[in-house]
Amino acid sequence: MQEFNPANVPAHVAIIMDGNGRWANARGLPRTMGHRKGVEAVRGAVRTAAEIGIRYLTLFAFSSENWNRPENEVSDLMGLLKAFIRRDLADLHRENVRIRVIGDRSNLSGDILPLLIEAEETTIANTGITVVIAFNYGARDELARAMRRLAGDVAAGRLRPEEITAERISSTIDTAGIPDPDLIIRTSGEERLSNFLLWQGAYAELLFIPDLWPDFTRETFFAAIEQYACRERRFGGLTQPTLAVGS
Ligand code: IPE
Ligand code: IPE
Ligand code: MG
């Protein structure tokens, strides 16, 4: 097994799992078959992330803009998420995986929300990797919901405008308590963020890889972490942050 220097392992990796449709098209299959294969790649990615020692893995599963797809594709994607939780929750729980879900919960169909809540509640005390499922998620929507909450607190006299700091915003958005992603990977060769983690990704390393999501393997993941390990992160300074003497 390949070993990484723990100092070079990102604590939080977020993945834009793109290319399911093209994977299916290339084989003359319906798009839904690509999504099915994509679920298998998800299982592998969770296992590999835990093996590497990643603490948080965020997976973009359905965006707030994906409602613009044909109704049958949307319902296939909803069905696959439900089937995934029903089939995999017990295994994930046994493997000490904690599940968190980010995204807008207000307009999800009746049977999906209880499953998402069950997944979170069943695994809440687990201490292994945290898998964050971004479902019905869009960064602008997330920020707009957070701003409405903060504005409501100000209007009600519970919060002063000067108390709205970057930290306060971070703890009001869906990812409250989760560290910012160190690495955002997008598969399929597209080089854009598509409304994913716009606030949290301020200093994330971005990695765009040509592989379509269903082809994402353990080797692909290891190669991505190797690339990350070669990056120099500066956070606006001049050198990598070092521990202050005596701290
Ligand atoms: C990613 O694959 C899965 C979701 C967006 C839910 P796509 O369905 O976007 O696949 P392409 O981009 O059309 O190939
Ligand atoms: C981003 O992929 C959303 C997910 C992976 C869930 P899209 O395929 O929806 O993004 P665009 O439309 O190509 O930007
Ligand atoms: Mg796509």
XYZ file of N, CA, C and O in Angstrom, residues 23 43 55 98 151 159 163 167 185 195 200 210 222 226 240:
60
model
N -20.154 9.287 -19.847
C -19.697 7.900 -19.706
C -20.730 6.962 -20.355
O -20.374 6.040 -21.091
N -18.902 4.622 -3.756
C -18.515 3.621 -2.725
C -16.996 3.488 -2.664
O -16.406 3.484 -1.587
N -10.057 13.309 6.442
C -11.040 13.380 7.540
C -12.433 13.744 7.047
O -13.427 13.343 7.643
N -19.168 8.953 9.445
C -20.202 9.901 9.835
C -20.754 10.572 8.580
O -19.988 10.939 7.685
N -29.969 38.294 8.747
C -30.785 39.520 8.677
C -31.952 39.415 9.657
O -32.323 40.396 10.314
N -28.713 40.293 17.109
C -27.381 40.359 16.506
C -27.140 41.789 16.031
O -28.049 42.428 15.494
N -21.378 42.383 14.186
C -21.043 41.011 14.599
C -21.074 40.037 13.419
O -20.771 38.863 13.567
N -16.167 34.720 10.237
C -16.339 33.529 11.087
C -17.821 33.253 11.313
O -18.271 32.118 11.293
N -11.671 18.580 -6.289
C -11.387 17.829 -7.514
C -12.639 17.871 -8.384
O -13.750 17.673 -7.891
N -21.072 26.490 -9.052
C -21.813 26.887 -7.845
C -21.552 25.964 -6.649
O -22.424 25.745 -5.814
N -16.481 28.449 0.974
C -15.536 27.566 1.678
C -14.276 27.298 0.856
O -13.222 26.964 1.390
N -9.274 14.645 -16.301
C -10.068 14.286 -17.476
C -10.995 13.080 -17.267
O -11.983 12.937 -17.969
N -5.435 8.341 -5.563
C -4.067 8.429 -5.060
C -3.245 9.431 -5.882
O -2.483 10.230 -5.327
N -1.328 12.817 -4.647
C 0.086 13.053 -4.949
C 0.282 14.446 -5.549
O 1.223 15.158 -5.220
N 4.866 28.767 3.221
C 3.886 27.928 3.890
C 3.877 28.302 5.366
O 4.925 28.576 5.941
